[in-house]
PDB file of C-alpha atoms in Angstrom:
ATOM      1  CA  UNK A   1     -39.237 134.247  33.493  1.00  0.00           C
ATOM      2  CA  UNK A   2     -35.245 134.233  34.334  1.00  0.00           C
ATOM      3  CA  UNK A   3     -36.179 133.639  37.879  1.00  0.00           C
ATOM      4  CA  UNK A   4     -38.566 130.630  36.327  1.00  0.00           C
ATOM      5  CA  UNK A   5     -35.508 129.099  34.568  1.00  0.00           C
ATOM      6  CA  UNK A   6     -32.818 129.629  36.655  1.00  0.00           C
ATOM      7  CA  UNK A   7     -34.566 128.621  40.435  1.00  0.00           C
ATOM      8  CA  UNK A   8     -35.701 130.268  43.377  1.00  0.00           C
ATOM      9  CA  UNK A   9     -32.454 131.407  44.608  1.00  0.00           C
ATOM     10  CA  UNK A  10     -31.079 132.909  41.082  1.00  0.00           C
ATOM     11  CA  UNK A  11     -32.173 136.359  41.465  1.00  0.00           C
ATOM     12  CA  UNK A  12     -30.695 136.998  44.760  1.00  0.00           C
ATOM     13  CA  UNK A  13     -27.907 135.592  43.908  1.00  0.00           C
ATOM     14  CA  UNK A  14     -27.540 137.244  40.365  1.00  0.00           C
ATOM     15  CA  UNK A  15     -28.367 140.734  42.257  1.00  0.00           C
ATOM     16  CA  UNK A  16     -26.360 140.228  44.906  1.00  0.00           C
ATOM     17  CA  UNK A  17     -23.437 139.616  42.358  1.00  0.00           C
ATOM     18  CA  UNK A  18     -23.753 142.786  41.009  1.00  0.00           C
ATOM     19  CA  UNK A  19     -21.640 144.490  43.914  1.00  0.00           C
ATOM     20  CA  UNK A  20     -18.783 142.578  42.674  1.00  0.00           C
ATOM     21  CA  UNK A  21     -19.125 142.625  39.083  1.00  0.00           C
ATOM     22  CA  UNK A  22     -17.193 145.733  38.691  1.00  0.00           C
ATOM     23  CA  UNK A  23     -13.897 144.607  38.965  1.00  0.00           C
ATOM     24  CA  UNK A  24     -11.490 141.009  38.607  1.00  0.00           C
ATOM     25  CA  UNK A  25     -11.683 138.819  41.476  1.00  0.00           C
ATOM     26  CA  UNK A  26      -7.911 139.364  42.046  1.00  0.00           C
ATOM     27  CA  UNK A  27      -7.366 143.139  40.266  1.00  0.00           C
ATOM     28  CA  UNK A  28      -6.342 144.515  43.444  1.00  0.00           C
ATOM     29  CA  UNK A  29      -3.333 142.287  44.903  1.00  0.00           C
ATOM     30  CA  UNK A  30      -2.746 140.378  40.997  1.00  0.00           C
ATOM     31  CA  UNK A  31      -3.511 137.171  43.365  1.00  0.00           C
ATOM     32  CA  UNK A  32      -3.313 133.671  40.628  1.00  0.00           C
ATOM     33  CA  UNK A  33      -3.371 130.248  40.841  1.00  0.00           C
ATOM     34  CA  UNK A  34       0.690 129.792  40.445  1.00  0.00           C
ATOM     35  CA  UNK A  35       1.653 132.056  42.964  1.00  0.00           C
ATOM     36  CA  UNK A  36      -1.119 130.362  45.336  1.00  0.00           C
ATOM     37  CA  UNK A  37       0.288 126.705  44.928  1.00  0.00           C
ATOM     38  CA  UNK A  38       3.969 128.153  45.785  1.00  0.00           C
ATOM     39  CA  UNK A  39       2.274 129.939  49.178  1.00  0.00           C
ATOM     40  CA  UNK A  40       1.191 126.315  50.056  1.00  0.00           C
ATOM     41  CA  UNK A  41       4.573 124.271  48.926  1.00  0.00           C
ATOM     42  CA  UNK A  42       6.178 127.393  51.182  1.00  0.00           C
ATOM     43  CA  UNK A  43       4.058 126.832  54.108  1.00  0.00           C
ATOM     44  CA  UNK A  44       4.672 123.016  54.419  1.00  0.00           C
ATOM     45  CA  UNK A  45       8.090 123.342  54.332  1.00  0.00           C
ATOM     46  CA  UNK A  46       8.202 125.771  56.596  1.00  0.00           C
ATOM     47  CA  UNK A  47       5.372 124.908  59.335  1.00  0.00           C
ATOM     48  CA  UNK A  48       4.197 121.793  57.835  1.00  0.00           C
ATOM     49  CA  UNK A  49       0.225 120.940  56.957  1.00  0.00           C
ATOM     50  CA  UNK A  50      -0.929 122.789  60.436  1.00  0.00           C
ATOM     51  CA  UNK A  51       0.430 125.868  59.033  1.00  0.00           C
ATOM     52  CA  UNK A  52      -1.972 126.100  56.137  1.00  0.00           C
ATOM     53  CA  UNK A  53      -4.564 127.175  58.534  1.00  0.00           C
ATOM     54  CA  UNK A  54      -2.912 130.519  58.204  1.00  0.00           C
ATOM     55  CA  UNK A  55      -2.396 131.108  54.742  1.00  0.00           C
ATOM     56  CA  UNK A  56      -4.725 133.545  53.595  1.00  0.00           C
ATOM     57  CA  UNK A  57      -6.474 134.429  50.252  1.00  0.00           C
ATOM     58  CA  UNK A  58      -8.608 136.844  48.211  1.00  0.00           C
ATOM     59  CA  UNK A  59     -10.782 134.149  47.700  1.00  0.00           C
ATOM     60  CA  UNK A  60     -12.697 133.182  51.115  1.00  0.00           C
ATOM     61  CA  UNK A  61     -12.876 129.346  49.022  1.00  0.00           C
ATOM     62  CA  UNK A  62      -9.295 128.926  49.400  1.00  0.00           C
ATOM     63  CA  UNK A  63      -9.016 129.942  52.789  1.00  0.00           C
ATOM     64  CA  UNK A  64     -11.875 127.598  53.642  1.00  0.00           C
ATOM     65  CA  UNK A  65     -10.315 124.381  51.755  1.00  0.00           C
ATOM     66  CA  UNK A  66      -7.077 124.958  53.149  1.00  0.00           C
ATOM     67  CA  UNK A  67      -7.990 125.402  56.298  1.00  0.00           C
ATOM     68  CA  UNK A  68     -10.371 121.806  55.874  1.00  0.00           C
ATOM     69  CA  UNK A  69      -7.135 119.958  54.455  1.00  0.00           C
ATOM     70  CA  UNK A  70      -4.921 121.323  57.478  1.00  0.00           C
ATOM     71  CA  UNK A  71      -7.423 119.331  59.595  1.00  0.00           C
ATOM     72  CA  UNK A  72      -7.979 116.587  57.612  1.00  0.00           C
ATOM     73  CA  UNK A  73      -8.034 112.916  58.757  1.00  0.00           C
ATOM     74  CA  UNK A  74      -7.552 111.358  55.377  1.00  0.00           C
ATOM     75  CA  UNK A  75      -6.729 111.771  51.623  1.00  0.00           C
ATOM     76  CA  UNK A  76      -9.803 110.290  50.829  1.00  0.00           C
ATOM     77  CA  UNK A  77     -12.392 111.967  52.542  1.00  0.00           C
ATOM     78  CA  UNK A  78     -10.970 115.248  51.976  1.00  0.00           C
ATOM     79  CA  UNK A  79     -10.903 114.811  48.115  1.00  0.00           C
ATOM     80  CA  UNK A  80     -14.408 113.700  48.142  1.00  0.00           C
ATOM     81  CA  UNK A  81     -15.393 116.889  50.228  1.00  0.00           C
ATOM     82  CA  UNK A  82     -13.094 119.285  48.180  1.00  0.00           C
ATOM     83  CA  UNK A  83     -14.549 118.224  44.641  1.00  0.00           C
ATOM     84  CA  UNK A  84     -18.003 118.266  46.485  1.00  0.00           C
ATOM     85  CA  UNK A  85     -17.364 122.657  46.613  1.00  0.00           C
ATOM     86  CA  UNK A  86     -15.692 123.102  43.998  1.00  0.00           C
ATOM     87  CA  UNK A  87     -18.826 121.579  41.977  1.00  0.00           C
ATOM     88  CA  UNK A  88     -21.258 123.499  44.281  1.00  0.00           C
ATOM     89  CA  UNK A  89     -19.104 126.914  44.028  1.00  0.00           C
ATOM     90  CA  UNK A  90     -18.892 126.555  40.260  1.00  0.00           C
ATOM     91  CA  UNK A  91     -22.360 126.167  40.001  1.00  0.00           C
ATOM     92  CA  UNK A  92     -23.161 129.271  42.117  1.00  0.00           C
ATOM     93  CA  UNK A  93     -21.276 131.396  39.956  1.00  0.00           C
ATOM     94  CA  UNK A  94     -22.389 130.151  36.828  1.00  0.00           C
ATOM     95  CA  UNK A  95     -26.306 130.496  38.633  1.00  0.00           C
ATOM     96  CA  UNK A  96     -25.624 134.897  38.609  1.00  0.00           C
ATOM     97  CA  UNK A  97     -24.465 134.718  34.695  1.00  0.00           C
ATOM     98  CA  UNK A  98     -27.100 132.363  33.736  1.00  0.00           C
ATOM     99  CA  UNK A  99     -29.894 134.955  35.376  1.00  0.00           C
ATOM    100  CA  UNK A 100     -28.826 137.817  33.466  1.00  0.00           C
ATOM    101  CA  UNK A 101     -28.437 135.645  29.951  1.00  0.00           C
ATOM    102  CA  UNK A 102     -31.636 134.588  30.658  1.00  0.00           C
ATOM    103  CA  UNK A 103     -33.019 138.027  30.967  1.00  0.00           C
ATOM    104  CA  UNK A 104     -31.052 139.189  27.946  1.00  0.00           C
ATOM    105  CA  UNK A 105     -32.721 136.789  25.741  1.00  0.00           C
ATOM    106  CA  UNK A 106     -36.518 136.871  27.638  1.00  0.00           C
ATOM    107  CA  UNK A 107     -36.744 140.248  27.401  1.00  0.00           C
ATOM    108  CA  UNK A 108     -36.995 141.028  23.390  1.00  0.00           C
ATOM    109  CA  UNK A 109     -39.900 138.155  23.234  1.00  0.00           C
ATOM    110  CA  UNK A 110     -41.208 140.643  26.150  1.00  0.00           C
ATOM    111  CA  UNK A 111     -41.596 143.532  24.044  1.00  0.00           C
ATOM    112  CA  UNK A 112     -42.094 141.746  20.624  1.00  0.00           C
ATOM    113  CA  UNK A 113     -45.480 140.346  22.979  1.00  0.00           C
ATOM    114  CA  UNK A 114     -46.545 144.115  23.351  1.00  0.00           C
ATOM    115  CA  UNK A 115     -45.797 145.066  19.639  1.00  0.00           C
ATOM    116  CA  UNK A 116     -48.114 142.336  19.143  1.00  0.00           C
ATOM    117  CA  UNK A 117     -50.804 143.464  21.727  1.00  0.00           C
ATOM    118  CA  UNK A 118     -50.388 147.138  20.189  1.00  0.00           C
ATOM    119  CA  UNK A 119     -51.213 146.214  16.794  1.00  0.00           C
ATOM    120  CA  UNK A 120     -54.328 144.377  18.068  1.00  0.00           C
ATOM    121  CA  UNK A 121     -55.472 147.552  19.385  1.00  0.00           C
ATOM    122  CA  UNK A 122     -54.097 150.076  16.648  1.00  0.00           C
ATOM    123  CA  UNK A 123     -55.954 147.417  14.073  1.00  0.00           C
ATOM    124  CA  UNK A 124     -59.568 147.638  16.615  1.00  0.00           C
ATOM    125  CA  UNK A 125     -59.228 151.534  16.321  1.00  0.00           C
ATOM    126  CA  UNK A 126     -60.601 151.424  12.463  1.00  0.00           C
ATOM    127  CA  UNK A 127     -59.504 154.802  10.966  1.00  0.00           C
ATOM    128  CA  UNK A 128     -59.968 157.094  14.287  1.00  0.00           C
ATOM    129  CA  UNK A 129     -56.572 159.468  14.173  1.00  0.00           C
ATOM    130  CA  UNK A 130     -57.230 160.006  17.911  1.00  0.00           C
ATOM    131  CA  UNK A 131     -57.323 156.419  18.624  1.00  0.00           C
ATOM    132  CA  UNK A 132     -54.163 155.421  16.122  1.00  0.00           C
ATOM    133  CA  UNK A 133     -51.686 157.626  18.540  1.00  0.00           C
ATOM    134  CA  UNK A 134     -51.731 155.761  21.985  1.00  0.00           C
ATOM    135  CA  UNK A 135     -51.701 152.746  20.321  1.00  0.00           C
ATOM    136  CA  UNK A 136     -48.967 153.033  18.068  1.00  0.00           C
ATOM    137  CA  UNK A 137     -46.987 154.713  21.124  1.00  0.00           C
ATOM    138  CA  UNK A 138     -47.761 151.378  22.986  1.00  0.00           C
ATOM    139  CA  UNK A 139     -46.729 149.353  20.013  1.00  0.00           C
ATOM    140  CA  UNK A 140     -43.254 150.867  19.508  1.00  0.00           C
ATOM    141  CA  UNK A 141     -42.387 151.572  23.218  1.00  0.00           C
ATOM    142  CA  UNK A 142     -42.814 147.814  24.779  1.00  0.00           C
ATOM    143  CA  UNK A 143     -39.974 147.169  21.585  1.00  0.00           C
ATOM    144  CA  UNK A 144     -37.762 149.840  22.744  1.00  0.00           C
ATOM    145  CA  UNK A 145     -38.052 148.926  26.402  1.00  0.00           C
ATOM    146  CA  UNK A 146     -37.722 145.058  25.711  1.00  0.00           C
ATOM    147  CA  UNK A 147     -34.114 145.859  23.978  1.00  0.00           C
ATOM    148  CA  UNK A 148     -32.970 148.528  26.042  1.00  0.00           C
ATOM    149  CA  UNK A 149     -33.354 146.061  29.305  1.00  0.00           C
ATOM    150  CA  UNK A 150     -31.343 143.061  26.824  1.00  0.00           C
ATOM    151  CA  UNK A 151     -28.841 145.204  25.004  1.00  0.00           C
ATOM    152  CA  UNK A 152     -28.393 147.754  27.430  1.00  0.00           C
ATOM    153  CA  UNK A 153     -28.787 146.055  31.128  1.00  0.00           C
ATOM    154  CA  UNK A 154     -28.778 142.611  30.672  1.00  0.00           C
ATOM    155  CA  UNK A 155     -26.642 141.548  28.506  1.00  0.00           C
ATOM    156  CA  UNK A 156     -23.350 143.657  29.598  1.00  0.00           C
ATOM    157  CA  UNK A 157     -24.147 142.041  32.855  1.00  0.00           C
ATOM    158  CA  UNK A 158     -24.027 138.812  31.682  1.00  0.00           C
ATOM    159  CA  UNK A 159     -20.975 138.997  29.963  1.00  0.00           C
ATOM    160  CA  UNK A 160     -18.904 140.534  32.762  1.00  0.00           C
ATOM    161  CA  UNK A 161     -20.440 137.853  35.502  1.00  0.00           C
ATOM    162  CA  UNK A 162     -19.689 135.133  32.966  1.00  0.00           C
ATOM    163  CA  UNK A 163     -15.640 136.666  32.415  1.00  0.00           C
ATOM    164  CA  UNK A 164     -15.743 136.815  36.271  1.00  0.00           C
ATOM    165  CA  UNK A 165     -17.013 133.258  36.911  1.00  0.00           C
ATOM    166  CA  UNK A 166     -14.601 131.883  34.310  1.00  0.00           C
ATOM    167  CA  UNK A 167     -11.446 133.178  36.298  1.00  0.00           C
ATOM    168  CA  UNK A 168     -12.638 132.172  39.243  1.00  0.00           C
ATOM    169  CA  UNK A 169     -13.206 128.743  38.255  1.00  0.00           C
ATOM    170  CA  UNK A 170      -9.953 128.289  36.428  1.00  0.00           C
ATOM    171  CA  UNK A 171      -8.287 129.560  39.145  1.00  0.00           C
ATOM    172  CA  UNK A 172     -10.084 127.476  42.233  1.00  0.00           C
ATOM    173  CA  UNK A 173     -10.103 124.003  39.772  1.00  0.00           C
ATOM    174  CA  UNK A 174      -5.801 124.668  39.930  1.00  0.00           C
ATOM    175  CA  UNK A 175      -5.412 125.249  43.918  1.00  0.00           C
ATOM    176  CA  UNK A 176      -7.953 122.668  44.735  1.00  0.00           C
ATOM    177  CA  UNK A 177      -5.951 120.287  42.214  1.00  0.00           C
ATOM    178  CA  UNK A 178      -3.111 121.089  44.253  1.00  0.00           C
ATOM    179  CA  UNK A 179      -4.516 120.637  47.099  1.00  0.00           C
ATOM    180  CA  UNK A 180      -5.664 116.766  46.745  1.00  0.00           C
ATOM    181  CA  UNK A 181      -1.782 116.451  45.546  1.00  0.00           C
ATOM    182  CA  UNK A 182      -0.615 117.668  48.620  1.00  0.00           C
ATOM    183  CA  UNK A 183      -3.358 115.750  50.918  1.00  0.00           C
ATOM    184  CA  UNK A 184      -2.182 112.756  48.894  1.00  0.00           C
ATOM    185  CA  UNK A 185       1.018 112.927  49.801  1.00  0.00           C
ATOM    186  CA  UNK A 186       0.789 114.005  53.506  1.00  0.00           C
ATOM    187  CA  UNK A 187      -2.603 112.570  54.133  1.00  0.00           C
ATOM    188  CA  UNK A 188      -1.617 109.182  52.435  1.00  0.00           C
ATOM    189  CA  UNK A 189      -3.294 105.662  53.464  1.00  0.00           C
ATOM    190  CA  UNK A 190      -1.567 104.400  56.565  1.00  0.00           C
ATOM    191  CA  UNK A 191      -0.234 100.722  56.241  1.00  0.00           C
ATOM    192  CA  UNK A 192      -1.802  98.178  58.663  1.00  0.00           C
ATOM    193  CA  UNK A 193       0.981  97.069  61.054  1.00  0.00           C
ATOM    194  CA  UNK A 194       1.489  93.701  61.538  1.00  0.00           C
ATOM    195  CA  UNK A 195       3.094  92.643  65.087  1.00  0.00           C
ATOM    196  CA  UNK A 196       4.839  89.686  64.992  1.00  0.00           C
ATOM    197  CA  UNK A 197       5.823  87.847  68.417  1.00  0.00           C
ATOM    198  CA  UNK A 198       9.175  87.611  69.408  1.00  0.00           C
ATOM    199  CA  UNK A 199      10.829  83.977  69.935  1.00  0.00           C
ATOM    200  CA  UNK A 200      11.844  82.809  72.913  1.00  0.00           C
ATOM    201  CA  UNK A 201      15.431  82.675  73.689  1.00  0.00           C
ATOM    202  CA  UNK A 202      16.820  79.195  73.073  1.00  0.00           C
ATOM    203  CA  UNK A 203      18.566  78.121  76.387  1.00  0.00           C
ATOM    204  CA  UNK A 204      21.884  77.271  76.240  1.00  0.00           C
ATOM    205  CA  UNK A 205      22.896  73.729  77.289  1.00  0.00           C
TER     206      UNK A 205
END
């Protein structure tokens, strides 16, 4: 049912997510959005918009947008493109939290759908003890494994993709900001160039 709501391409993403859910996308070198923006204002002064080919990143989007504005034609275009991933690479992140909430919130209708299904048959049984057991057992177990996969799997999931997705976002939406600033200004619109002839040289008399 989560990979119902969410498309065909939310459950290997939301799995695949799980390799990096363990940590913050920048624990390891305290990487942010400030110090990023100062890398780039560094590397134009220094080697101008050529150089940003070489900055380098935590993030593999960052790499890839700078290295798409270094070779940009125009200010224009390269906004259009830029807000074009960001949009795309929000939305894949969001897609991995989304699968798990899903699940979290699919999965006690699950089990309350076997309680249900149990009391049918604990109800058919009549008043035969032998019968009453399994069916009770059914009855109480599809509950207890419908909120141990929300509570207990899903759910925690969920909230740490969701944390992870929301720094990642706030910290891509500043750099690419930044970076359609700095296209602006280095990319900008060239103005036409008018040639106007030159006048002959009056003879003198």
């Amino acid at each position: 049912m989560a990979w119902i709501q969410n498309g065909r391409h939310s459950i290997l993403q939301a799995f695949a997510a799980l390799l990096k859910s363990g940590r913050n996308p920048f624990e390891e070198t305290g990487e942010n959005a400030t110090f990023m923006c100062r890398r780039i204002d560094f590397t134009l002064r220094q080697q101008g918009i050529l150089g940003l080919e070489k900055v380098r990143s935590q993030d593999d989007f960052v790499v890839h947008i700078l290295s798409k504005l270094a070779n940009a034609q125009d200010a224009k275009s390269f906004e259009e493109w830029v807000v074009l991933e960001e949009s795309s690479g929000k939305a894949k992140q969001n897609l991995s939290a989304s699968f798990w909430h899903s699940a979290a919130e699919i999965a006690p209708a699950i089990g309350l759908i076997g309680t249900i299904t149990g009391l049918i048959q604990l109800f058919a049984t009549g008043i035969d003890p032998l019968k009453m057991g399994p069916a009770m057992s059914f009855t109480l177990l599809t509950s207890l494994y419908g909120l141990f996969i929300s509570h207990i799997i899903s759910f925690p999931i969920y909230v740490r993709l969701h944390e992870r997705a929301e720094i990642l976002n706030a910290y891509r939406a500043k750099v690419v900001q930044h970076a359609i600033s700095v296209a602006t200004k280095e990319l900008g619109p060239l103005e036409p160039v008018h040639f106007v002839p030159a006048k002959a040289a009056k003879k003198r008399a």
